[in-house]
Amino acid sequence: MRVNDLLDAARDTNPDGIATVFGERRRTWREVHERVSRLAAGLRAAGVRPGDPVAVLAVNSDRYLEAHLAAPWAGAVLVPLNIRWNAQENLFALNDFGVSVLLVDDAFLDQVPQLRDGAGLTTLIYIGEHGQAPDGMRHYEDLVASAEPMPAAPGTADDPYVVFYTSGTTGQSKGVALTHGNAVATAEAFRATIDVGPDSVHLHVLGLFHVGGSQPVWYITAVGGTHVLHEKYVPADVLATIENESVTNTVLVPTMINALLTEPGLADRDLSSMRTCVYGGSPMPRQILDRAIEGLPDWGFHQIYGMTESSGYGVCLTWNDHLTALRDDPERLKSAGRAVPGADVGVVDPDDRMLGAGEIGQIVLRGPTVMTGYHGNPTATEQTLANGWLHTGDAGYLDDAGFLYVSDRVKDMIITGGENVFSVDVERAIYTHPAVHECAVIGIPDPTWVEAVHAVVVLRDGARVSEAELIEHCRTQIGGYKCPRSVEFVAGPLPTTPSGKIRKNVLRDPWWTGQDRQI
């Protein structure tokens, strides 16, 4: 199957069902199907040929979602650009793939001159909300209206569908190439693990430029459900939309859930329509999860683990797994879950040998959701996909039942006085203090210990705790060698990647500037 087949299925099974909601605009699957086929024809008329890249730089909208489906309908490859990058960073992606066609909205018109000139863009398509396109650009709606519907481009499941450029927090960004088959397999894995159907109403707040925001495009379209799109994450707007649109599904990262739980008026909203809240991107501190289960009692939480290179999926802790753990084994709530249908997960040592249960090593994945490789980068592809497994760069272990426990990023492990400390263990201890709203633990240079455990902490509004008190609190939770030797209190919020992961490199870099070593 190809991504085009997902759209055909939605039109065939639920033609008059609401496909997209964006502000006051609502369209059925019959309408979206026709608009996508017209947009694809418009792209062809603009010179796009099968295999050509089509880039998008925009916030979430119904038009962006249509572009997700129209590019493959035309046989093209979608290239979503990172909305948190500056023009120079996005220019790298455009030139890396040789993009000549860009769809852009009002939020990023200021980048257009530099992108147009630096990448030699030949076609600029305006997908904003004004009725007239800026000079030198074609309006999205004119492109749709002027073209006759075209049949979906032929091809196979192995054809490239989308290239996501990684956020580049640890080096040069790389283009992760996912196929039609990767996207369809991801949709099938979600359908096998969460409750979705034609009556599903999904609220998009994660950016469609990110794999975590794109997954629901595939599985909600596959079942003919409804996509409700927000330009950005605003907790008050999320609560209002869930109530007003009877939202059944969403995807949030732990920092978003944490913010939602402290939003004024939470208790006054009827949020009972929500069936599944998928969360991922970083480990969920137990204290936040407990508050979420208590404060959002109708929600079923579903944790996912993966990376862009695995289409964002590979391991899941289903809501039933949560309930079972709460009843029988609360420690299992610290796990990321088990491999999704069709996938395998393992843990290897530095020599790539598989480790047994309880042994910490690098987490590896394989299965139909794993990328074909990095665009134009065979060396990095070979390293990452060595021996047929996707090497995640995360450290962790499996238990006897196959549940995966993610300890940390391999590069984020702190070696202090010859002892290995995983920052997530320290963060979990810090989060048990009632004054703590947000925290991140990093290693900083130390003349005695080589690296010292350092905590960066954001306190709850009105809360107080001293450095000494917080360190002593950690001693009641974890071994002394793991406890922070220093605590830095900041106003927050902590810097995050587009997927909501705390950018520890930003916190770490000032400490290591000028040092002979960087770990």
Short mmCIF file of C-alpha atoms in Angstrom, two decimals, residues 153-476:
data_model
loop_
_atom_site.label_atom_id
_atom_site.label_comp_id
_atom_site.label_asym_id
_atom_site.label_seq_id
_atom_site.Cartn_x
_atom_site.Cartn_y
_atom_site.Cartn_z
CA ALA A 153 0.79 8.60 -9.47
CA PRO A 154 1.69 4.92 -9.86
CA GLY A 155 4.48 3.43 -7.79
CA THR A 156 5.37 0.97 -5.06
CA ALA A 157 5.46 0.94 -1.29
CA ASP A 158 9.25 1.30 -1.49
CA ASP A 159 9.09 4.72 -3.16
CA PRO A 160 10.21 7.68 -1.02
CA TYR A 161 7.32 9.63 0.49
CA VAL A 162 8.77 12.13 2.94
CA VAL A 163 12.17 13.36 4.12
CA PHE A 164 12.24 14.77 7.64
CA TYR A 165 15.34 16.75 8.54
CA THR A 166 16.45 16.02 12.08
CA SER A 167 16.52 18.89 14.51
CA GLY A 168 20.30 19.00 14.49
CA THR A 169 20.81 19.46 18.24
CA THR A 170 23.90 17.23 18.24
CA GLY A 171 25.50 18.02 14.90
CA GLN A 172 24.69 18.50 11.23
CA SER A 173 21.08 17.83 10.38
CA LYS A 174 20.36 14.72 8.31
CA GLY A 175 17.42 14.02 6.01
CA VAL A 176 15.56 10.92 7.18
CA ALA A 177 13.99 9.26 4.14
CA LEU A 178 10.74 7.40 4.84
CA THR A 179 8.84 5.42 2.24
CA HIS A 180 5.14 5.02 1.52
CA GLY A 181 5.48 1.60 3.13
CA ASN A 182 6.98 3.09 6.29
CA ALA A 183 4.03 5.47 6.68
CA VAL A 184 1.41 2.79 6.00
CA ALA A 185 3.12 0.36 8.40
CA THR A 186 3.09 3.07 11.07
CA ALA A 187 -0.62 3.64 10.49
CA GLU A 188 -1.27 -0.09 10.79
CA ALA A 189 0.78 -0.34 13.99
CA PHE A 190 -1.21 2.48 15.59
CA ARG A 191 -4.50 0.94 14.50
CA ALA A 192 -3.40 -2.28 16.19
CA THR A 193 -2.51 -0.58 19.46
CA ILE A 194 -4.91 2.34 20.03
CA ASP A 195 -8.64 2.94 19.70
CA VAL A 196 -9.28 4.68 16.37
CA GLY A 197 -12.14 4.54 13.89
CA PRO A 198 -14.36 6.70 11.67
CA ASP A 199 -15.71 8.44 14.78
CA SER A 200 -12.22 9.46 15.93
CA VAL A 201 -11.61 13.21 16.23
CA HIS A 202 -7.91 13.96 16.46
CA LEU A 203 -6.56 17.27 17.73
CA HIS A 204 -3.24 18.20 16.07
CA VAL A 205 -1.05 20.44 18.21
CA LEU A 206 2.32 18.90 17.37
CA GLY A 207 3.69 20.43 14.19
CA LEU A 208 3.00 18.63 10.92
CA PHE A 209 6.66 19.23 10.03
CA HIS A 210 7.62 16.68 12.67
CA VAL A 211 7.19 12.90 12.49
CA GLY A 212 5.22 12.93 15.76
CA GLY A 213 2.77 15.37 14.24
CA SER A 214 2.59 13.43 10.98
CA GLN A 215 1.76 9.99 12.38
CA PRO A 216 -1.90 10.91 13.03
CA VAL A 217 -2.17 12.19 9.45
CA TRP A 218 -1.61 8.59 8.40
CA TYR A 219 -3.66 6.61 10.89
CA ILE A 220 -6.58 8.98 11.27
CA THR A 221 -6.83 9.29 7.48
CA ALA A 222 -6.67 5.50 7.20
CA VAL A 223 -9.87 5.15 9.24
CA GLY A 224 -11.65 8.20 7.83
CA GLY A 225 -11.64 10.10 11.13
CA THR A 226 -11.51 13.86 11.65
CA HIS A 227 -8.42 16.06 11.83
CA VAL A 228 -8.80 19.19 13.99
CA LEU A 229 -5.80 21.45 13.49
CA HIS A 230 -4.31 24.09 15.78
CA GLU A 231 -1.52 26.34 14.55
CA LYS A 232 0.34 25.90 17.83
CA TYR A 233 0.00 24.53 21.34
CA VAL A 234 -1.92 26.82 23.68
CA PRO A 235 -3.24 24.94 26.76
CA ALA A 236 -6.42 27.03 27.11
CA ASP A 237 -7.24 26.55 23.42
CA VAL A 238 -6.61 22.82 23.69
CA LEU A 239 -9.07 22.48 26.57
CA ALA A 240 -11.72 24.50 24.76
CA THR A 241 -11.37 22.53 21.54
CA ILE A 242 -11.51 19.15 23.25
CA GLU A 243 -14.81 20.18 24.83
CA ASN A 244 -16.32 21.95 21.80
CA GLU A 245 -15.28 19.43 19.13
CA SER A 246 -15.65 16.28 21.26
CA VAL A 247 -12.03 15.38 20.58
CA THR A 248 -11.24 11.69 21.09
CA ASN A 249 -7.50 11.54 20.34
CA THR A 250 -4.41 13.71 20.57
CA VAL A 251 -0.64 13.49 20.83
CA LEU A 252 1.23 15.46 23.50
CA VAL A 253 4.74 15.41 24.90
CA PRO A 254 5.21 15.31 28.69
CA THR A 255 5.98 19.03 28.91
CA MET A 256 2.64 19.77 27.21
CA ILE A 257 0.74 17.46 29.57
CA ASN A 258 2.45 19.10 32.53
CA ALA A 259 1.35 22.54 31.29
CA LEU A 260 -2.20 21.31 30.68
CA LEU A 261 -2.51 20.06 34.25
CA THR A 262 -1.73 23.50 35.65
CA GLU A 263 -3.98 25.42 33.27
CA PRO A 264 -6.64 27.48 35.11
CA GLY A 265 -10.13 26.18 34.52
CA LEU A 266 -9.07 22.60 33.84
CA ALA A 267 -11.60 21.20 36.31
CA ASP A 268 -14.43 23.19 34.72
CA ARG A 269 -14.04 21.63 31.26
CA ASP A 270 -15.87 18.56 30.01
CA LEU A 271 -13.00 16.50 28.60
CA SER A 272 -14.76 13.15 28.80
CA SER A 273 -14.78 12.63 25.02
CA MET A 274 -11.04 11.95 25.01
CA ARG A 275 -10.24 8.26 24.56
CA THR A 276 -6.52 8.21 23.83
CA CYS A 277 -3.70 10.62 24.59
CA VAL A 278 -0.49 9.41 22.98
CA TYR A 279 2.62 10.73 24.67
CA GLY A 280 6.29 10.40 23.90
CA GLY A 281 9.35 12.40 22.96
CA SER A 282 10.94 12.03 26.38
CA PRO A 283 10.36 9.92 29.51
CA MET A 284 7.23 10.82 31.48
CA PRO A 285 8.14 11.50 35.12
CA ARG A 286 5.96 9.32 37.35
CA GLN A 287 4.70 12.33 39.27
CA ILE A 288 3.36 13.97 36.11
CA LEU A 289 1.79 10.69 34.97
CA ASP A 290 0.09 10.22 38.35
CA ARG A 291 -1.30 13.76 38.24
CA ALA A 292 -2.46 13.23 34.65
CA ILE A 293 -4.30 10.03 35.48
CA GLU A 294 -5.96 11.72 38.45
CA GLY A 295 -6.69 15.06 36.77
CA LEU A 296 -7.81 13.59 33.43
CA PRO A 297 -9.65 10.45 34.56
CA ASP A 298 -11.40 9.74 31.26
CA TRP A 299 -8.21 9.74 29.21
CA GLY A 300 -6.40 6.58 28.19
CA PHE A 301 -2.65 7.25 28.04
CA HIS A 302 -0.52 5.46 25.47
CA GLN A 303 3.25 5.92 25.56
CA ILE A 304 5.25 5.56 22.36
CA TYR A 305 8.97 5.20 21.85
CA GLY A 306 10.78 5.67 18.58
CA MET A 307 12.71 8.21 16.60
CA THR A 308 12.32 9.92 13.25
CA GLU A 309 14.38 7.10 11.72
CA SER A 310 11.69 4.59 12.83
CA SER A 311 8.78 6.76 11.70
CA GLY A 312 8.49 7.77 15.36
CA TYR A 313 7.22 4.34 16.42
CA GLY A 314 8.68 1.01 17.46
CA VAL A 315 7.70 0.42 21.09
CA CYS A 316 4.53 1.22 23.01
CA LEU A 317 3.14 1.04 26.51
CA THR A 318 -0.59 0.75 25.89
CA TRP A 319 -3.29 2.04 28.22
CA ASN A 320 -3.99 -1.55 29.25
CA ASP A 321 -0.30 -1.90 30.11
CA HIS A 322 -0.61 1.25 32.24
CA LEU A 323 -3.63 -0.17 34.07
CA THR A 324 -1.97 -3.53 34.63
CA ALA A 325 1.17 -1.86 35.95
CA LEU A 326 -0.82 0.36 38.30
CA ARG A 327 -2.52 -2.72 39.71
CA ASP A 328 0.30 -5.27 39.77
CA ASP A 329 3.71 -3.69 39.20
CA PRO A 330 4.00 0.13 39.44
CA GLU A 331 7.70 -0.03 38.53
CA ARG A 332 6.67 -1.07 35.02
CA LEU A 333 5.27 2.42 34.48
CA LYS A 334 8.91 3.46 34.07
CA SER A 335 9.13 1.34 30.94
CA ALA A 336 8.49 2.49 27.36
CA GLY A 337 6.55 -0.70 26.63
CA ARG A 338 7.06 -3.56 24.20
CA ALA A 339 7.72 -3.76 20.48
CA VAL A 340 4.71 -2.85 18.32
CA PRO A 341 3.29 -5.45 15.90
CA GLY A 342 5.81 -6.22 13.18
CA ALA A 343 8.76 -4.63 15.00
CA ASP A 344 11.66 -6.02 17.02
CA VAL A 345 13.61 -4.33 19.79
CA GLY A 346 16.96 -5.33 21.24
CA VAL A 347 19.86 -4.03 23.32
CA VAL A 348 23.47 -4.34 22.18
CA ASP A 349 26.91 -3.80 23.67
CA PRO A 350 29.60 -1.57 22.05
CA ASP A 351 30.59 -4.52 19.83
CA ASP A 352 27.00 -4.88 18.60
CA ARG A 353 26.39 -8.12 20.49
CA MET A 354 22.90 -8.67 21.84
CA LEU A 355 22.61 -8.36 25.61
CA GLY A 356 20.37 -10.29 27.95
CA ALA A 357 17.53 -9.12 30.17
CA GLY A 358 18.59 -6.45 32.64
CA GLU A 359 21.84 -5.58 30.86
CA ILE A 360 22.20 -1.92 29.82
CA GLY A 361 23.37 -1.14 26.32
CA GLN A 362 22.30 0.70 23.18
CA ILE A 363 18.69 0.19 22.08
CA VAL A 364 18.24 -1.09 18.52
CA LEU A 365 15.07 -1.46 16.44
CA ARG A 366 14.06 -3.14 13.22
CA GLY A 367 10.83 -3.56 11.32
CA PRO A 368 8.67 -2.05 8.57
CA THR A 369 8.62 1.45 10.09
CA VAL A 370 12.42 1.87 9.90
CA MET A 371 13.79 4.34 7.34
CA THR A 372 15.57 3.39 4.14
CA GLY A 373 18.41 5.72 5.11
CA TYR A 374 19.62 9.30 5.26
CA HIS A 375 19.21 11.24 2.04
CA GLY A 376 22.56 11.54 0.27
CA ASN A 377 24.51 10.27 3.27
CA PRO A 378 25.48 6.61 2.79
CA THR A 379 28.15 6.70 5.49
CA ALA A 380 25.74 7.79 8.24
CA THR A 381 23.14 5.35 6.88
CA GLU A 382 25.54 2.44 7.11
CA GLN A 383 26.54 3.34 10.64
CA THR A 384 22.99 3.83 11.89
CA LEU A 385 21.56 0.73 10.18
CA ALA A 386 24.53 -1.54 10.94
CA ASN A 387 23.77 -5.26 10.87
CA GLY A 388 20.17 -4.64 9.84
CA TRP A 389 19.21 -2.82 13.06
CA LEU A 390 18.45 0.86 13.63
CA HIS A 391 20.89 2.07 16.29
CA THR A 392 18.94 4.63 18.29
CA GLY A 393 21.71 6.21 20.35
CA ASP A 394 19.59 5.57 23.45
CA ALA A 395 20.75 3.46 26.37
CA GLY A 396 18.41 1.06 28.12
CA TYR A 397 17.55 -2.54 28.94
CA LEU A 398 14.82 -5.13 28.48
CA ASP A 399 13.18 -7.04 31.30
CA ASP A 400 12.24 -10.72 31.17
CA ALA A 401 8.82 -9.89 29.72
CA GLY A 402 10.24 -7.82 26.86
CA PHE A 403 9.41 -4.41 28.31
CA LEU A 404 11.96 -1.77 27.36
CA TYR A 405 13.38 0.65 29.92
CA VAL A 406 15.06 3.72 28.43
CA SER A 407 17.85 4.88 30.70
CA ASP A 408 19.09 7.87 28.73
CA ARG A 409 20.71 8.98 25.54
CA VAL A 410 24.04 7.19 25.30
CA LYS A 411 25.72 10.58 24.92
CA ASP A 412 23.87 11.97 27.97
CA MET A 413 25.23 9.39 30.38
CA ILE A 414 27.27 11.11 33.07
CA ILE A 415 30.49 9.42 34.20
CA THR A 416 31.34 10.81 37.62
CA GLY A 417 34.17 9.36 39.65
CA GLY A 418 34.16 6.28 37.42
CA GLU A 419 30.45 5.60 38.04
CA ASN A 420 27.83 5.74 35.31
CA VAL A 421 24.84 7.96 36.12
CA PHE A 422 21.81 8.14 33.83
CA SER A 423 20.28 11.58 34.08
CA VAL A 424 16.73 10.24 33.82
CA ASP A 425 17.18 8.43 37.16
CA VAL A 426 18.19 11.68 38.84
CA GLU A 427 15.37 13.61 37.15
CA ARG A 428 12.81 11.11 38.41
CA ALA A 429 14.07 11.66 41.95
CA ILE A 430 13.95 15.45 41.60
CA TYR A 431 10.41 15.34 40.21
CA THR A 432 9.17 13.69 43.40
CA HIS A 433 9.70 16.97 45.24
CA PRO A 434 6.40 18.91 45.27
CA ALA A 435 8.11 22.25 44.54
CA VAL A 436 9.54 21.11 41.21
CA HIS A 437 7.76 21.97 37.97
CA GLU A 438 10.45 21.02 35.45
CA CYS A 439 14.03 19.79 35.55
CA ALA A 440 16.94 18.56 33.48
CA VAL A 441 20.12 16.88 34.68
CA ILE A 442 23.46 17.26 32.88
CA GLY A 443 27.12 16.54 33.48
CA ILE A 444 29.43 19.51 34.01
CA PRO A 445 33.24 19.58 34.27
CA ASP A 446 34.70 18.88 37.69
CA PRO A 447 38.40 18.82 38.67
CA THR A 448 37.93 15.93 41.08
CA TRP A 449 35.18 13.80 39.58
CA VAL A 450 35.83 14.67 35.88
CA GLU A 451 32.08 15.16 35.54
CA ALA A 452 29.67 16.29 38.24
CA VAL A 453 25.91 15.80 38.29
CA HIS A 454 24.23 19.18 37.86
CA ALA A 455 20.47 19.86 37.96
CA VAL A 456 18.68 22.72 36.22
CA VAL A 457 15.32 23.25 37.93
CA VAL A 458 12.17 25.29 37.32
CA LEU A 459 10.02 25.63 40.44
CA ARG A 460 6.23 25.73 40.58
CA ASP A 461 4.68 29.16 40.93
CA GLY A 462 5.01 30.30 44.54
CA ALA A 463 7.05 27.23 45.60
CA ARG A 464 10.35 27.39 47.44
CA VAL A 465 13.15 24.92 48.05
CA SER A 466 16.87 25.47 48.56
CA GLU A 467 19.70 23.73 46.75
CA ALA A 468 20.69 21.87 49.89
CA GLU A 469 17.11 20.76 50.57
CA LEU A 470 16.66 19.43 47.05
CA ILE A 471 19.95 17.52 47.13
CA GLU A 472 19.01 16.01 50.49
CA HIS A 473 15.61 15.06 49.09
CA CYS A 474 17.35 13.18 46.27
CA ARG A 475 19.37 11.21 48.81
CA THR A 476 16.11 9.69 50.06
#
